[in-house]
Tab-separated table of C-alpha atoms in Angstrom:
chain	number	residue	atom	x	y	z
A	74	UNK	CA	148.645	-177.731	-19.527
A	75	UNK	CA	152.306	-177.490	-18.134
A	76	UNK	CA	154.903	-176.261	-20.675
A	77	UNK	CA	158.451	-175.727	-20.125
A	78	UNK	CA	161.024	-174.255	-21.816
A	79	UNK	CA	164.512	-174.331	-21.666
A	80	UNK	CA	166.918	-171.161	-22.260
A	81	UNK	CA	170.603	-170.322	-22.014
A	82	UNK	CA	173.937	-169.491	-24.153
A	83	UNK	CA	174.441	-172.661	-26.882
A	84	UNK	CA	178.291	-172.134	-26.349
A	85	UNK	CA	180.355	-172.668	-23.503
A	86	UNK	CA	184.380	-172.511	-23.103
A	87	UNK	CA	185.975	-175.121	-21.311
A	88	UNK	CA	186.734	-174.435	-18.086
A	89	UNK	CA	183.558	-172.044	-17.370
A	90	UNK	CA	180.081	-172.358	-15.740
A	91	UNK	CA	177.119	-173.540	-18.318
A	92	UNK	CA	173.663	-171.477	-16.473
A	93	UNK	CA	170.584	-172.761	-18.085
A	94	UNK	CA	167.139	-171.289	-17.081
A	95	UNK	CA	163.712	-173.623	-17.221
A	96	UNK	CA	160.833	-171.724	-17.714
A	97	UNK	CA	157.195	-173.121	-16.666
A	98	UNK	CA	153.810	-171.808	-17.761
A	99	UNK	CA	150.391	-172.889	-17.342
A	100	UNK	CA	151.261	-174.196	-13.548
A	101	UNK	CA	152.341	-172.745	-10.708
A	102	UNK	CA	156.075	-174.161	-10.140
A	103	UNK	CA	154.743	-174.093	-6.774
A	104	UNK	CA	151.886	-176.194	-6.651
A	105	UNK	CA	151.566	-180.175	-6.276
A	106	UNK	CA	154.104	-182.223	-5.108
A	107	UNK	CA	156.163	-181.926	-7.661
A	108	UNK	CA	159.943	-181.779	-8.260
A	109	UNK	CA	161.612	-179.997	-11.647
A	110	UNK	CA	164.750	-181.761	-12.492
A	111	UNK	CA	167.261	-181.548	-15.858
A	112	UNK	CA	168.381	-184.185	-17.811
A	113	UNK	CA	171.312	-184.684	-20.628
A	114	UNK	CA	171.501	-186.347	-23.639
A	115	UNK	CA	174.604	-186.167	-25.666
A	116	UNK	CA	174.359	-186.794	-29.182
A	117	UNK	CA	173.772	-190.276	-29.996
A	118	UNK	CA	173.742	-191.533	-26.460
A	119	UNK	CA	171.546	-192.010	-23.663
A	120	UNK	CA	169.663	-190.089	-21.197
A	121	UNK	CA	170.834	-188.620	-17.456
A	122	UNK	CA	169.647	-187.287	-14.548
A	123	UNK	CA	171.409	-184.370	-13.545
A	124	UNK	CA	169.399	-183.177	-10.741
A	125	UNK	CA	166.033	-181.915	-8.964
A	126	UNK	CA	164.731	-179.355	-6.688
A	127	UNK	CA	161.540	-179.009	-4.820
A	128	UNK	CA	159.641	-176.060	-4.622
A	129	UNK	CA	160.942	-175.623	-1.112
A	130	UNK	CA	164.365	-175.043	-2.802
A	131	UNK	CA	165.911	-178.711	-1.508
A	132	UNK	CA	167.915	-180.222	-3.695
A	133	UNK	CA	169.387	-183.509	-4.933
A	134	UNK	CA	172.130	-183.711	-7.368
A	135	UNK	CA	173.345	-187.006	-9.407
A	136	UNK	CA	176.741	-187.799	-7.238
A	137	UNK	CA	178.313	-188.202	-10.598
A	138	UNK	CA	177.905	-184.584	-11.018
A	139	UNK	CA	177.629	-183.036	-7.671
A	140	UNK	CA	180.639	-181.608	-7.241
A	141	UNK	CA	180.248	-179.342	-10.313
A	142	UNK	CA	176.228	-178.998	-9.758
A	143	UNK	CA	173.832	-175.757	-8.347
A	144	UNK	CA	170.556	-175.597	-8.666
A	145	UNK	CA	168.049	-172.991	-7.754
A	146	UNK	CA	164.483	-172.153	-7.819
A	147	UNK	CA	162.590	-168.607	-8.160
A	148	UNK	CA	159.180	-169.215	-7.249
A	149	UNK	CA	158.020	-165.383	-8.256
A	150	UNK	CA	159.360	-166.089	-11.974
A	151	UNK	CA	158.030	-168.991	-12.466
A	152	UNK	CA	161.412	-170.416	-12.971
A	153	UNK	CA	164.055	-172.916	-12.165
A	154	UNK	CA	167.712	-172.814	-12.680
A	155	UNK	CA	170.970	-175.213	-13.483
A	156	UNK	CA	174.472	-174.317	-13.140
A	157	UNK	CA	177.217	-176.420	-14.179
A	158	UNK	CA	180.902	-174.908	-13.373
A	159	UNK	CA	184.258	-176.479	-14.757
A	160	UNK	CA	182.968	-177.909	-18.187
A	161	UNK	CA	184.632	-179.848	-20.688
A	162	UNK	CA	183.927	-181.048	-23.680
A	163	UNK	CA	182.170	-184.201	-22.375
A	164	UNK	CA	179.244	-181.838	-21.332
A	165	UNK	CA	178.321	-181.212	-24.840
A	166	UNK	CA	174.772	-182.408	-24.872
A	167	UNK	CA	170.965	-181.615	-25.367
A	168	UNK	CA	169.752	-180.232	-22.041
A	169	UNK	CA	166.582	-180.897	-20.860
A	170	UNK	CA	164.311	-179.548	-17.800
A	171	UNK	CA	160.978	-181.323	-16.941
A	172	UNK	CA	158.724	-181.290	-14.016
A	173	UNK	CA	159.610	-185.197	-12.755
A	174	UNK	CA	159.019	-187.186	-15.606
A	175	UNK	CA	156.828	-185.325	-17.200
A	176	UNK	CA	156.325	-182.948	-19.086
A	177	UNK	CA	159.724	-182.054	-20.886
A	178	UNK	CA	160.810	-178.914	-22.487
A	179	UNK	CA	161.974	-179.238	-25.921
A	180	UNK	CA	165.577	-179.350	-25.131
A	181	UNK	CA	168.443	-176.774	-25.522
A	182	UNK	CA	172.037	-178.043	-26.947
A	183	UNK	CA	174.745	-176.688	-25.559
A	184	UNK	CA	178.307	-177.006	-26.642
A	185	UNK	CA	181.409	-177.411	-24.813
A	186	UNK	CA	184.780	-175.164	-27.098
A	187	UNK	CA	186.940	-172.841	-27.399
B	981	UNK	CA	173.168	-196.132	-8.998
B	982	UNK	CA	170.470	-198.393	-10.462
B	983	UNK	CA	171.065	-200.279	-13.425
B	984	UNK	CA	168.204	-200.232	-15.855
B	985	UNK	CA	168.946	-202.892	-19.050
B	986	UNK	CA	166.720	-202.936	-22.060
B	987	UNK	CA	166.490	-206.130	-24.607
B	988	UNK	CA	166.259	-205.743	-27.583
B	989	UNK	CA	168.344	-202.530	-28.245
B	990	UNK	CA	166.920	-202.740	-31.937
B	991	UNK	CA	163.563	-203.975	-33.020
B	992	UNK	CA	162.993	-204.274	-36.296
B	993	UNK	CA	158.946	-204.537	-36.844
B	994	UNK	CA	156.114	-204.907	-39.980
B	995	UNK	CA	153.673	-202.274	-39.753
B	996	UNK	CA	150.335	-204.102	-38.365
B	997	UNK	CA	152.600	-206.415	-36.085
B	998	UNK	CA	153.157	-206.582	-32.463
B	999	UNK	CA	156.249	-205.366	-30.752
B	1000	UNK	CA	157.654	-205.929	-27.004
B	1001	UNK	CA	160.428	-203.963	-25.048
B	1002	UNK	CA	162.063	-205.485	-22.110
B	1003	UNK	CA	163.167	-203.535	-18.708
B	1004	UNK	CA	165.230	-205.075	-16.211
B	1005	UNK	CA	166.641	-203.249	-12.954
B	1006	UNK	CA	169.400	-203.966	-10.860
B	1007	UNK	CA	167.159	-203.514	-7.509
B	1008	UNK	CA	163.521	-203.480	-7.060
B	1009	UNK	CA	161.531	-200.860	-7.826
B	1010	UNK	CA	159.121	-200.946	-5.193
B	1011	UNK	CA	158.922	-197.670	-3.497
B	1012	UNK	CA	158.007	-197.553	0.230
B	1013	UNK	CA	154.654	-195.943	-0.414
B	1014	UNK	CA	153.740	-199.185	-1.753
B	1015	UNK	CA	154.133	-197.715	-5.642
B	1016	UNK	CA	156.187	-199.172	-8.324
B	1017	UNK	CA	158.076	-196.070	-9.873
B	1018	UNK	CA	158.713	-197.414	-13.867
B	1019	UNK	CA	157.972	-195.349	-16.459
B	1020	UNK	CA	158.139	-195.727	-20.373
B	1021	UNK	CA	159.536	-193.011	-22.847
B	1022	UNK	CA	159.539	-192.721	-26.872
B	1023	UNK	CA	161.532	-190.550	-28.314
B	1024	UNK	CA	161.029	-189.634	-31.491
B	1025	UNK	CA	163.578	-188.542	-34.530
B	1026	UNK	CA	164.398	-184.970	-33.214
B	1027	UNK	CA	161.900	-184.465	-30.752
B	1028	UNK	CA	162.351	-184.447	-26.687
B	1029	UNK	CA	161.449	-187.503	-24.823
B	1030	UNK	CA	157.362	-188.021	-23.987
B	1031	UNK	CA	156.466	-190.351	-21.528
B	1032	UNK	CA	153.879	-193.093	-22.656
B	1033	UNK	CA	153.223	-195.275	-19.377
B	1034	UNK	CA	153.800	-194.111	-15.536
B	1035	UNK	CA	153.997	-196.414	-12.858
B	1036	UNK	CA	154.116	-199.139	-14.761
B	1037	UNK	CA	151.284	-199.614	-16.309
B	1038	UNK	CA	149.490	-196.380	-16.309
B	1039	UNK	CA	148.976	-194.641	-19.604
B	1040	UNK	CA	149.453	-190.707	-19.897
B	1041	UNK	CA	146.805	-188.545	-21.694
B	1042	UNK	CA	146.446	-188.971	-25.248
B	1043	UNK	CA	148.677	-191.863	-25.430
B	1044	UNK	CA	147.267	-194.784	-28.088
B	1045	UNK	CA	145.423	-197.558	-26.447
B	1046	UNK	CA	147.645	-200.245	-28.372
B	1047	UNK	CA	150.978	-199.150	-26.119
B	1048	UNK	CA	150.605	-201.348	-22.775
B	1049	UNK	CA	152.929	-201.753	-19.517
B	1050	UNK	CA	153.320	-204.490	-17.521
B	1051	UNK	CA	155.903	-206.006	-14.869
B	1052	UNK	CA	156.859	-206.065	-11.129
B	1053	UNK	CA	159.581	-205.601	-8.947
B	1054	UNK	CA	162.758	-205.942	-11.509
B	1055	UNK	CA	161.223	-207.218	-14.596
B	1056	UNK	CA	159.236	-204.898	-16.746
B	1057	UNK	CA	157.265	-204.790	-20.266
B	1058	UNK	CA	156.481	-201.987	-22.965
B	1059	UNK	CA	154.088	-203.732	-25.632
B	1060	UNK	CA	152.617	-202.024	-28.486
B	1061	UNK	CA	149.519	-204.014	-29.902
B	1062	UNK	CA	149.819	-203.673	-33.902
B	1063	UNK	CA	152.947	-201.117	-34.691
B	1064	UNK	CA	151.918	-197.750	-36.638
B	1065	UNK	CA	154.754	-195.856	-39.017
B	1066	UNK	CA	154.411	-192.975	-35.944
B	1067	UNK	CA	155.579	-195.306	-33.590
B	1068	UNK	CA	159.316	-195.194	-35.069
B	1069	UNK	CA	161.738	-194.002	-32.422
B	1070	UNK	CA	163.974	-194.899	-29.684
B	1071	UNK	CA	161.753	-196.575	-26.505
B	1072	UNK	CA	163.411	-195.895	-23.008
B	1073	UNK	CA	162.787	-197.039	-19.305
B	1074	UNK	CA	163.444	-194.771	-16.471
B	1075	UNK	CA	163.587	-195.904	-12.857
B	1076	UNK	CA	161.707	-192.751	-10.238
B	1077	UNK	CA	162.175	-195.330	-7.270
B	1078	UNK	CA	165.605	-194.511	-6.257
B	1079	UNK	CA	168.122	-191.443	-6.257
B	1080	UNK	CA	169.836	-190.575	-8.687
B	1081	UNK	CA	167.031	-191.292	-11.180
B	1082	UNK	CA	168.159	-193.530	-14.110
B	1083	UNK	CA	167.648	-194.619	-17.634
B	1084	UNK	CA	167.922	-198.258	-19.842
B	1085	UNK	CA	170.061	-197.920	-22.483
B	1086	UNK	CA	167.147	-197.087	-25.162
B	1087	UNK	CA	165.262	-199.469	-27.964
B	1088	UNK	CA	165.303	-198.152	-31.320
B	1089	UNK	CA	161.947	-199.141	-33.373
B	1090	UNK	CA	162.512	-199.122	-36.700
B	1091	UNK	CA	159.685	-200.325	-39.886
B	1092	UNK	CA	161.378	-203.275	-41.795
């Protein structure tokens, strides 16, 4: 079945780009009408969407975030790809990819500090 | 962006008991294709979210027979038939209708 798996640097200064990677196996990233999105969960709280992309490379971004949001998609790897620039500490959170609603990678935290 | 509200936010249960988990959305969730895009999480103590019920009141693969989904429109039900210790965790709703995507609040289950 579908697995991702989320991967990246667990610390970020303030001020800089997060880049988190999503990697899928056991499914083409390409196949079914799907869309891979990531989600956030700071500790304690809820969940949000931050934003999706299509295997065509189209994009929607949460308009809470879009300003600061880039995501892309690499078809030959298997993999899809967030950027968030300008951080702060309010992007502290668990960071989750998933293919729509389902499945979800296990979740990487990432910290916002100097 | 959609409001999603969940009632109760805690739920206290007995093992062997029933247990139901209210979704309400600020606009309907029927989609255009004619679908109903609600779908129930659980999110266990230190473990990503897994979805339990799609489109309302589909369940996923391997999912217990005793979790149910019900609801139309804005109004929306998670019930779980007799509660197991497993089932501890925090329950969420997630709206797929409209862009951005969004959340309820969460329902933490807890044994009494």
């Amino acid at each position: 079945q579908v697995q991702l798996q989320e991967s990246g640097p667990g610390l970020v200064t303030p001020s800089q780009t997060l880049s988190l990677t999503c990697t899928v196996s056991g499914g083409s990233i390409s196949s079914g009408n799907y869309y891979w999105g990531w989600i956030r969960q700071p500790a304690g709280k809820g969940l949000e969407w931050i934003g999706r992309i299509y295997a065509s490379g189209s994009t929607d971004y949460n308009p809470s975030l879009k300003s600061r949001v880039t995501m892309s998609i690499d078809t030959s790897k298997n993999q899809f790809s967030l950027n968030l620039s300008s951080v702060t500490a309010a992007d502290t959170a668990v960071y989750y990819c998933a293919r729509y609603s389902n499945p979800w990678g296990q979740g990487t935290t990432v910290t916002v500090s100097s | 962006d959609v409001v999603m509200t969940q009632s109760p936010l805690s739920l206290p249960v007995t093992l062997g008991q029933p247990a139901s988990i209210s979704c309400n959305s600020s606009q309907s969730l029927l989609y255009y294709d004619g679908n109903t895009y609600l779908h129930w999480f659980q999110q266990r103590p230190g473990q990503s979210p897994r979805r339990l019920i799609y489109s309302v009141s589909n369940r996923d693969s391997g999912v217990p027979d005793r979790f149910s989904g019900s609801g139309s429109g804005t109004d929306f039900t998670l019930k779980i038939n007799r509660v197991e210790a497993e089932d501890v965790g925090v329950y969420y709703c997630m709206q797929g209708s409209h862009w951005p995507h969004t959340f309820g609040q969460g329902t933490k289950l807890q044994i009494k």
